[in-house]
PDB file of C-alpha atoms in Angstrom:
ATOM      1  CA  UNK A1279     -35.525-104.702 -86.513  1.00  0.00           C
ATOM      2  CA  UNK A1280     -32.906-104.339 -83.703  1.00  0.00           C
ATOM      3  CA  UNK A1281     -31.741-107.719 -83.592  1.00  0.00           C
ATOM      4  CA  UNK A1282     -30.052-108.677 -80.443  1.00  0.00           C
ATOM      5  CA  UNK A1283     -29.950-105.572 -78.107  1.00  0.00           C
ATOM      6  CA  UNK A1284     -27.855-106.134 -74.883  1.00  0.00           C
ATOM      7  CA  UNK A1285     -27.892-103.676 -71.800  1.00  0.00           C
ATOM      8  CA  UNK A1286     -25.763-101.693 -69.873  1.00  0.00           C
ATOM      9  CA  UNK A1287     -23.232-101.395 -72.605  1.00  0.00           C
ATOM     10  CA  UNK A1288     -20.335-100.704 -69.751  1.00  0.00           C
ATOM     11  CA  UNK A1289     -20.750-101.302 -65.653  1.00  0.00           C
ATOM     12  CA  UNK A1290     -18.190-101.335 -63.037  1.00  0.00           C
ATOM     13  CA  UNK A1291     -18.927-103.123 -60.134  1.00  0.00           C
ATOM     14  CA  UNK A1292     -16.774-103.611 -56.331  1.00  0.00           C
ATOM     15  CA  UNK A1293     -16.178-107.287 -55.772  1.00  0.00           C
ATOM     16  CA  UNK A1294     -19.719-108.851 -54.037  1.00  0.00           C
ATOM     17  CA  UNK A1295     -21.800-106.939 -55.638  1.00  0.00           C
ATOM     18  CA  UNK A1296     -24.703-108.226 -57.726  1.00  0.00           C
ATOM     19  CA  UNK A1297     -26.480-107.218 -60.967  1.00  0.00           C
ATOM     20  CA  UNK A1298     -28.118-108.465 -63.633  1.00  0.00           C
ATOM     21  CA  UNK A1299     -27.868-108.284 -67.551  1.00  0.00           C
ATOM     22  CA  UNK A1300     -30.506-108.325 -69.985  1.00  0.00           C
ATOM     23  CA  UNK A1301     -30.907-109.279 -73.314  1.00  0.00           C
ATOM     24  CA  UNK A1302     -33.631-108.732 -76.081  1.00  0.00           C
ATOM     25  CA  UNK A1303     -34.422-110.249 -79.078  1.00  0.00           C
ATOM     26  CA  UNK A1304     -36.825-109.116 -81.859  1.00  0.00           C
ATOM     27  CA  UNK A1305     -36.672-112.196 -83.871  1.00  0.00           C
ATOM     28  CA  UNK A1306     -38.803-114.507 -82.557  1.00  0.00           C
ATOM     29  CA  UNK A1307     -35.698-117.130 -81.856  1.00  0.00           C
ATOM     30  CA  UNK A1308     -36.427-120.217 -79.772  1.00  0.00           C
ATOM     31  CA  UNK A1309     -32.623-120.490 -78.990  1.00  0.00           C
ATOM     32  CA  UNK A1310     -30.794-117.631 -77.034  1.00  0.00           C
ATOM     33  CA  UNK A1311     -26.688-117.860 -75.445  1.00  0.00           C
ATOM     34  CA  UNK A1312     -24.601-116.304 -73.171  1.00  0.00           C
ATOM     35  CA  UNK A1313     -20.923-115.991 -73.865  1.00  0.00           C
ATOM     36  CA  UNK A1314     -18.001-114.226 -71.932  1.00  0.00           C
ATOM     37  CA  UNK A1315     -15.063-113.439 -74.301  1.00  0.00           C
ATOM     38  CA  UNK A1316     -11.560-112.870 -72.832  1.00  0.00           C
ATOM     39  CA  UNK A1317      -8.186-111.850 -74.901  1.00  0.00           C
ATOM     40  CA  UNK A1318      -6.712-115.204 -76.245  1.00  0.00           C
ATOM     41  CA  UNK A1319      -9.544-117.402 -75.033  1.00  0.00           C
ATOM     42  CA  UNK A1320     -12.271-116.704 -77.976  1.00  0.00           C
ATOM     43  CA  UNK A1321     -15.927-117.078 -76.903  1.00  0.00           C
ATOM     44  CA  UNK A1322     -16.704-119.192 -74.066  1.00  0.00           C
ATOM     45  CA  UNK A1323     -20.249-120.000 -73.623  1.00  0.00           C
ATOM     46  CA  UNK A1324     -21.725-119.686 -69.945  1.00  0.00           C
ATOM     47  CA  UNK A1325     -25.876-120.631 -70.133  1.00  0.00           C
ATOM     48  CA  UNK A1326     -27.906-121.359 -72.889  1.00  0.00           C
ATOM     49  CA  UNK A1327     -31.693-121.678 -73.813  1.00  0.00           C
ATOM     50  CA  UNK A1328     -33.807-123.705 -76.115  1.00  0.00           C
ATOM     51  CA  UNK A1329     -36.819-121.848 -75.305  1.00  0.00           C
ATOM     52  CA  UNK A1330     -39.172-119.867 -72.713  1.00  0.00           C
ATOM     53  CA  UNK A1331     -38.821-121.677 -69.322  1.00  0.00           C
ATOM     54  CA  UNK A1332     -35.688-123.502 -70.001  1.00  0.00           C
ATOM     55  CA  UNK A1333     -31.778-123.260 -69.231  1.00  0.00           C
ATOM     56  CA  UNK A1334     -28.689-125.177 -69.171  1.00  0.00           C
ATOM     57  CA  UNK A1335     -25.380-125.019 -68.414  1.00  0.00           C
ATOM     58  CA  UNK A1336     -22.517-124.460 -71.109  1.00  0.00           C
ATOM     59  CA  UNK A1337     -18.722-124.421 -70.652  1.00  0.00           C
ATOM     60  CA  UNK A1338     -18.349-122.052 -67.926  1.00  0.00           C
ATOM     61  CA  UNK A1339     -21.281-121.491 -65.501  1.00  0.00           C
ATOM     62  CA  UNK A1340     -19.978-120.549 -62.050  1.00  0.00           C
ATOM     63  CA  UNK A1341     -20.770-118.049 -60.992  1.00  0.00           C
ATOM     64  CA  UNK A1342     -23.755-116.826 -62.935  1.00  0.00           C
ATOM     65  CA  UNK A1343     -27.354-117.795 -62.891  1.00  0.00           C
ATOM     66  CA  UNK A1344     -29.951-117.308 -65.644  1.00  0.00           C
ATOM     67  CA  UNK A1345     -33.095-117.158 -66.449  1.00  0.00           C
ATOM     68  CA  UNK A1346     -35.850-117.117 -69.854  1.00  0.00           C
ATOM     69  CA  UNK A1347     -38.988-115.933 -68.148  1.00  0.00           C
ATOM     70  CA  UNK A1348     -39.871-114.607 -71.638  1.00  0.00           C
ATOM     71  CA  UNK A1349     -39.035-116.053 -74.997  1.00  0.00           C
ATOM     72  CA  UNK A1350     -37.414-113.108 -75.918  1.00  0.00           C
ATOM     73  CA  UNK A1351     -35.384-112.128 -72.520  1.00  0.00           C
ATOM     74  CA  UNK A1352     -32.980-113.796 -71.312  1.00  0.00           C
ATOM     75  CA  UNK A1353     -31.123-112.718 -68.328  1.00  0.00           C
ATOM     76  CA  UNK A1354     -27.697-113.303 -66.718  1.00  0.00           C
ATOM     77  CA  UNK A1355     -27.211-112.743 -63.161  1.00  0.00           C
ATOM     78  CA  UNK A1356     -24.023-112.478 -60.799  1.00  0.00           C
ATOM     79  CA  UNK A1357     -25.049-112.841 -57.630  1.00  0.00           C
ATOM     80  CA  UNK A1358     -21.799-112.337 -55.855  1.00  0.00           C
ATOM     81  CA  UNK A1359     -19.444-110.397 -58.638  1.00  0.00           C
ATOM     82  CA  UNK A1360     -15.370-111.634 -58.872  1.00  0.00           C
ATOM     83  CA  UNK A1361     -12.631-109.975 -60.060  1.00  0.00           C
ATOM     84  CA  UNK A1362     -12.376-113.073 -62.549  1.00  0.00           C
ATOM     85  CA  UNK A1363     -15.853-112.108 -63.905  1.00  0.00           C
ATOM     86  CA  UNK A1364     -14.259-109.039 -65.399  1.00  0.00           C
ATOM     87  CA  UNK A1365     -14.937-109.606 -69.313  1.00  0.00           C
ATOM     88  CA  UNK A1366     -17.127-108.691 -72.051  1.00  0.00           C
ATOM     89  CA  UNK A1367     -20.523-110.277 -72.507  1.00  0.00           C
ATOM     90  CA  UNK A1368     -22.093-111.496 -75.538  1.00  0.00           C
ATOM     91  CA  UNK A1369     -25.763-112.306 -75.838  1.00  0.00           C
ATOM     92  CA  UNK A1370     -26.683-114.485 -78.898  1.00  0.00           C
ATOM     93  CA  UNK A1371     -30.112-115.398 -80.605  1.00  0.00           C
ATOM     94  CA  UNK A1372     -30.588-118.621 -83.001  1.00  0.00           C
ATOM     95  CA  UNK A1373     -33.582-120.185 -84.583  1.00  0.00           C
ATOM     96  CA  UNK A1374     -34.493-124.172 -83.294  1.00  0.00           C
ATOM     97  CA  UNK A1375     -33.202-125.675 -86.236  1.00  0.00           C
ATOM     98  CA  UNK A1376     -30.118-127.879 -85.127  1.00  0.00           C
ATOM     99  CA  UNK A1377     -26.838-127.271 -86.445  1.00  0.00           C
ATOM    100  CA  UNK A1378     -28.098-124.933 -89.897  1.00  0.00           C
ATOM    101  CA  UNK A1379     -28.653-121.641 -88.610  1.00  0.00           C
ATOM    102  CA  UNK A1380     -26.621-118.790 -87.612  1.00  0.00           C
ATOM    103  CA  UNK A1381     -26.242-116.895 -84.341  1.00  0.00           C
ATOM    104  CA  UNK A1382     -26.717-113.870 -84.209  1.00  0.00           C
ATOM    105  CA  UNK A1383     -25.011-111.383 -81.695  1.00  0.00           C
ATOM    106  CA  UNK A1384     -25.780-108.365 -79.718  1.00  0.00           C
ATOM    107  CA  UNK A1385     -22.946-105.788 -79.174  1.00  0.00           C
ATOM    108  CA  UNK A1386     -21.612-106.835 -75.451  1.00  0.00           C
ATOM    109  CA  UNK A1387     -21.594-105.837 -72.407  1.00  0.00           C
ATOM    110  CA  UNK A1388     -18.344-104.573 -71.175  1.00  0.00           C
ATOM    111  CA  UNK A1389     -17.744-105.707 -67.240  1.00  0.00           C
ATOM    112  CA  UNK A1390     -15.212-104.495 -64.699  1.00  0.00           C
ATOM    113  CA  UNK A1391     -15.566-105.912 -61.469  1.00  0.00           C
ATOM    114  CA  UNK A1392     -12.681-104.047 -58.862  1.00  0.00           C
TER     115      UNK A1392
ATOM    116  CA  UNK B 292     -10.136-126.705 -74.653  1.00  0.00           C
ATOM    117  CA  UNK B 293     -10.936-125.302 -77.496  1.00  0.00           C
ATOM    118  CA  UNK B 294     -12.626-127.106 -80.309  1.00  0.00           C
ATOM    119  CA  UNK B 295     -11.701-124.755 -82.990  1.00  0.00           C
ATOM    120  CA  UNK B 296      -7.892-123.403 -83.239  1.00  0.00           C
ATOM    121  CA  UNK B 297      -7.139-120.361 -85.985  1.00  0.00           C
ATOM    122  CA  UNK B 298      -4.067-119.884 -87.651  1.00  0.00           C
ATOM    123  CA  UNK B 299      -2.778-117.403 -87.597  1.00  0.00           C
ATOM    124  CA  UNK B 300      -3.316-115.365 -84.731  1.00  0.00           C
ATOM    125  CA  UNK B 301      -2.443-112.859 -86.406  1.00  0.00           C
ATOM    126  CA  UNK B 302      -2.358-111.271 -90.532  1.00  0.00           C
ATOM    127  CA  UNK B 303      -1.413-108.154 -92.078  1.00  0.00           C
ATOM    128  CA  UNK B 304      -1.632-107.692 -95.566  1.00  0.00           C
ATOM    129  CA  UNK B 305      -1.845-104.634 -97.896  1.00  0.00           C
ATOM    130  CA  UNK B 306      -5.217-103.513 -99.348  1.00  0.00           C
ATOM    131  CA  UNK B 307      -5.841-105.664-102.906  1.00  0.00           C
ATOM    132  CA  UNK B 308      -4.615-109.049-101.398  1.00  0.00           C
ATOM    133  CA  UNK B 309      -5.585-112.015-100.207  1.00  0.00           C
ATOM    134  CA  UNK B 310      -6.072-113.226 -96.854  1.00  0.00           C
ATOM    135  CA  UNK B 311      -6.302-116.502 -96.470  1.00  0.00           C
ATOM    136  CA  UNK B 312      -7.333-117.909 -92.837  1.00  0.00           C
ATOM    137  CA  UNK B 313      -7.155-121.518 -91.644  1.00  0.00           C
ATOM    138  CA  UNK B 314      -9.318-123.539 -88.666  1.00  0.00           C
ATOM    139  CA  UNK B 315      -8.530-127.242 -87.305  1.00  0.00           C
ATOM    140  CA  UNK B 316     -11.373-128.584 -84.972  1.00  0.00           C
ATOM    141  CA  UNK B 317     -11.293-132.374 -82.880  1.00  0.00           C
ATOM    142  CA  UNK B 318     -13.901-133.800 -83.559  1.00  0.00           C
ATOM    143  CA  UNK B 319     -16.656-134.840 -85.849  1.00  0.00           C
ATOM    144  CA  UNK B 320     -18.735-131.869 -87.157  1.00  0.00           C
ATOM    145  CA  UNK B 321     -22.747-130.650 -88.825  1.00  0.00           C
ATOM    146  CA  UNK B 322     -21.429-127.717 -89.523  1.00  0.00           C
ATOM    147  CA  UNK B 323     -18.433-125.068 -89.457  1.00  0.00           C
ATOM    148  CA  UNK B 324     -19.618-121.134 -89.870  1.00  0.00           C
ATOM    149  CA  UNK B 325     -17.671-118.108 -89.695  1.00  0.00           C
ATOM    150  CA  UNK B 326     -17.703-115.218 -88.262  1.00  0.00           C
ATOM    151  CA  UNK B 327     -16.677-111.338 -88.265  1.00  0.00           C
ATOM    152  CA  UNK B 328     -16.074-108.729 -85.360  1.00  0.00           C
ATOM    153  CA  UNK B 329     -15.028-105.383 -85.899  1.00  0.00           C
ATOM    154  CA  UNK B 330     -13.386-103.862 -82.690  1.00  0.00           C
ATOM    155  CA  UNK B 331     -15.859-103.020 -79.941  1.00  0.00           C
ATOM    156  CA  UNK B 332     -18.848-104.889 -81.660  1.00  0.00           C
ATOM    157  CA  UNK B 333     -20.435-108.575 -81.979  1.00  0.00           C
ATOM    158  CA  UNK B 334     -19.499-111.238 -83.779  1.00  0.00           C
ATOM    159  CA  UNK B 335     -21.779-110.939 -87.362  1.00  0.00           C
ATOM    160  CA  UNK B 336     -21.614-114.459 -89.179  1.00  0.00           C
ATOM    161  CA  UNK B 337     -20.200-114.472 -92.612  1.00  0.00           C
ATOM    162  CA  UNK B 338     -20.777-117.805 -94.184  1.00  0.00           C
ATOM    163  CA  UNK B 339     -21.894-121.636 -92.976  1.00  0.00           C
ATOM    164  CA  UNK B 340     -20.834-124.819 -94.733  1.00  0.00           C
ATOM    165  CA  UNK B 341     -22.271-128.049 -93.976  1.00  0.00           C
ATOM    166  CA  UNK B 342     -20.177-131.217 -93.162  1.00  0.00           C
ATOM    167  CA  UNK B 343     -21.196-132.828 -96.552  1.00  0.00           C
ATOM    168  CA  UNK B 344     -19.748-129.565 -98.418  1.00  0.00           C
ATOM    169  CA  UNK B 345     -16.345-128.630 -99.828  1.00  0.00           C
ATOM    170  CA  UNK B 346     -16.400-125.605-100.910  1.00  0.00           C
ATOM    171  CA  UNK B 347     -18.614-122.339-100.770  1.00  0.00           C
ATOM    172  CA  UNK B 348     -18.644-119.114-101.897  1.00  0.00           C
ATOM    173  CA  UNK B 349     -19.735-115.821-101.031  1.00  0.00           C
ATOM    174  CA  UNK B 350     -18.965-112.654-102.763  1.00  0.00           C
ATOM    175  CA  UNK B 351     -15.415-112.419-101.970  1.00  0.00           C
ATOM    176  CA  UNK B 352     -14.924-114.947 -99.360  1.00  0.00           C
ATOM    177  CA  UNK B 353     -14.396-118.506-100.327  1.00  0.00           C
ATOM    178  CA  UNK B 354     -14.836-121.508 -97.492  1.00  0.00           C
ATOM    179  CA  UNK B 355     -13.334-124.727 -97.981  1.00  0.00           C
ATOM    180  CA  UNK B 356     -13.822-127.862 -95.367  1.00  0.00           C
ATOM    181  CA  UNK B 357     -11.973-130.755 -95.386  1.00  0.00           C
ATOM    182  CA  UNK B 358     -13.211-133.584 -92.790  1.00  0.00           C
ATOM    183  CA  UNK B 359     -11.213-135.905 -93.155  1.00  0.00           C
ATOM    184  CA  UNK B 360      -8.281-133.802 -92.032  1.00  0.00           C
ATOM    185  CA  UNK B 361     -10.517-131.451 -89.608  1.00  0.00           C
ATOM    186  CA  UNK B 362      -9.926-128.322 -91.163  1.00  0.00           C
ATOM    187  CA  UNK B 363     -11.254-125.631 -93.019  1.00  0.00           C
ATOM    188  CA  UNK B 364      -9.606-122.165 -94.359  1.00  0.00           C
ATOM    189  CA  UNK B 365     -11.696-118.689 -95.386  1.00  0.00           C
ATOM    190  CA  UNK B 366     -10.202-116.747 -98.074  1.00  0.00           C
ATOM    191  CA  UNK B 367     -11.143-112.679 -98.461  1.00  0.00           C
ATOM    192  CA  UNK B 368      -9.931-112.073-101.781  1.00  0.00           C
ATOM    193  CA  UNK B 369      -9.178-108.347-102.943  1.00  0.00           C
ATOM    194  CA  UNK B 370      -8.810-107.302 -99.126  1.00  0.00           C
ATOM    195  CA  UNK B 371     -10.295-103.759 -98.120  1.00  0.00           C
ATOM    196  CA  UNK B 372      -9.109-101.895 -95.475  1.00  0.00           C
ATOM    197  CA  UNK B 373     -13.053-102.332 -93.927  1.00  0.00           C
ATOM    198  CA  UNK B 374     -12.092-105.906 -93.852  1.00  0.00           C
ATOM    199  CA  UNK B 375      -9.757-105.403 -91.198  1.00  0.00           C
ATOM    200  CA  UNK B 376     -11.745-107.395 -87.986  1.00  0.00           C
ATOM    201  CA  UNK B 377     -11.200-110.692 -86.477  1.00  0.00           C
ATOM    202  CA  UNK B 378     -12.720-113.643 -88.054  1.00  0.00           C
ATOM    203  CA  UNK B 379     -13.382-116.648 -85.609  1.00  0.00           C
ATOM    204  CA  UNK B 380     -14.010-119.895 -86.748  1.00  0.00           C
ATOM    205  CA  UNK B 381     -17.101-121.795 -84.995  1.00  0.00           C
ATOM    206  CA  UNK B 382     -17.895-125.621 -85.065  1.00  0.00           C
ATOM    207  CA  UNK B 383     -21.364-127.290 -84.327  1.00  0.00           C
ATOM    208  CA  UNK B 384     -20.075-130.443 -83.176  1.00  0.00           C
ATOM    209  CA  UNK B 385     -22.583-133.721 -83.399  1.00  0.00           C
ATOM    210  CA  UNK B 386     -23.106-134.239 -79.814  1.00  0.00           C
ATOM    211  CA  UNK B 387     -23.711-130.307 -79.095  1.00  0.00           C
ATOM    212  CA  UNK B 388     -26.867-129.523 -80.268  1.00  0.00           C
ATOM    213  CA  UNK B 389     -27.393-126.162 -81.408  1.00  0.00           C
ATOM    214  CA  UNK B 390     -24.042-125.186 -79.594  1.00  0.00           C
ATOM    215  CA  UNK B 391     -20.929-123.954 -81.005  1.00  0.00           C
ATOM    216  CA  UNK B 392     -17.385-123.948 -80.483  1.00  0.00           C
ATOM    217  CA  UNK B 393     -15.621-121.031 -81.071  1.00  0.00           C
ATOM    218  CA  UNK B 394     -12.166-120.473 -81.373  1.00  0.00           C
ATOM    219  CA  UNK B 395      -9.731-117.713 -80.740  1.00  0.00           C
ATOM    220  CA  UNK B 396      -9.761-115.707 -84.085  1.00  0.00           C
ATOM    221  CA  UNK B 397      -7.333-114.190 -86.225  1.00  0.00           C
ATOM    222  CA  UNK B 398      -6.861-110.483 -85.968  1.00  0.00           C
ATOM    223  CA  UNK B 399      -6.799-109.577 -89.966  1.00  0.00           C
ATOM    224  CA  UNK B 400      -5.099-106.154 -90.348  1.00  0.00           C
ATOM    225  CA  UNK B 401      -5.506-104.583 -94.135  1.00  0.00           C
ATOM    226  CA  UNK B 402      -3.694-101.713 -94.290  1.00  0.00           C
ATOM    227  CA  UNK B 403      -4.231 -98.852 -97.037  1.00  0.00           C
TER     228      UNK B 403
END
């Protein structure tokens, strides 16, 4: 099993530009997460999923849009990239059952946006 | 802000010790887990203990949780230098759903 696999590993991107990063999970999880993770400000979470079809908004969604066409995709977008964006993204998979299971975490995505 | 604070930011300890990590959270709580990252990786959880727990144990890490102050502590015992990571602390608070709360980490150094 790969788990939570998360791609591009690394991007730089000029201020305005778009893209869009994808994760994929190979456990069958209802639940998937995106967090950004800055020095001294732990894991902040952005969207999240409960399952294929759905979104909503966590702690810090400006900026980003998301979507869970598939159960097991689930895709952040930047339309217009920031220099404030600049962080490392962490994808994160969970099964449905509330408050008992463990996430589990793909390897990041490392951002620069110039 | 954060709902989970770490203390210390910071450890260094020679290899054979123990580390012992704390975590104070707000508010009330299902659940409190743990987790690992080694440098350049994700987070990989360690251990989970429910709000209705005290204590739990897992090889060498012991978890303790104490609501009614709002804090809980891991303890690595017989440190390795592969232990050397951050460990983050992550609350499931009772309003959140299936969210959690992370908070900064401590940045455990073992050194040989």
């Amino acid at each position: 099993n790969a788990g939570v696999t998360q791609t591009p590993k690394f991007r730089v991107l000029k201020t305005g530009q778009s893209m869009t990063l994808l994760c994929a999970q190979d456990m069958n999880h209802e639940y998937m997460y995106w967090y950004r993770q800055d020095p001294g400000m732990g894991l902040r979470l952005i969207h999240y999923s409960v399952g294929e079809g759905t979104t909503a908004k966590g702690e810090v969604p400006d900026g980003y849009n998301v979507s869970r066409l598939k159960k097991q995709n689930f895709l952040l977008g930047l339309e217009s990239a920031a220099p404030s964006q600049t962080s490392v993204y962490f994808c994160a998979s969970s099964q449905p059952v509330a408050g008992n299971q463990p996430q589990h975490f793909g390897d990041g995505t490392r951002l620069s946006i110039l | 802000s954060q709902q989970g604070e770490e203390d210390p930011q910071a450890l260094s300890i020679q290899e054979g010790e123990n580390a012992t990590m704390n975590c104070s959270y707000k508010t009330s709580i299902n659940n409190l887990q743990w987790y690992r990252q080694n440098s350049g990786r994700g987070l990989v959880h360690l251990i989970l203990i429910r709000s209705n727990e005290r204590e739990k144990h897992s090889g060498r890490l012991r978890v303790t949780l104490d609501t009614s102050k709002k804090s809980s502590s891991l303890l690595i015992t017989a440190s390795r230098a592969a232990d050397t990571a951050s460990y983050f602390c992550a609350t499931d608070p009772q309003t959140s759903g299936s969210r959690l709360t992370f908070g900064e980490g401590t940045q455990l150094t073992v050194n040989p």
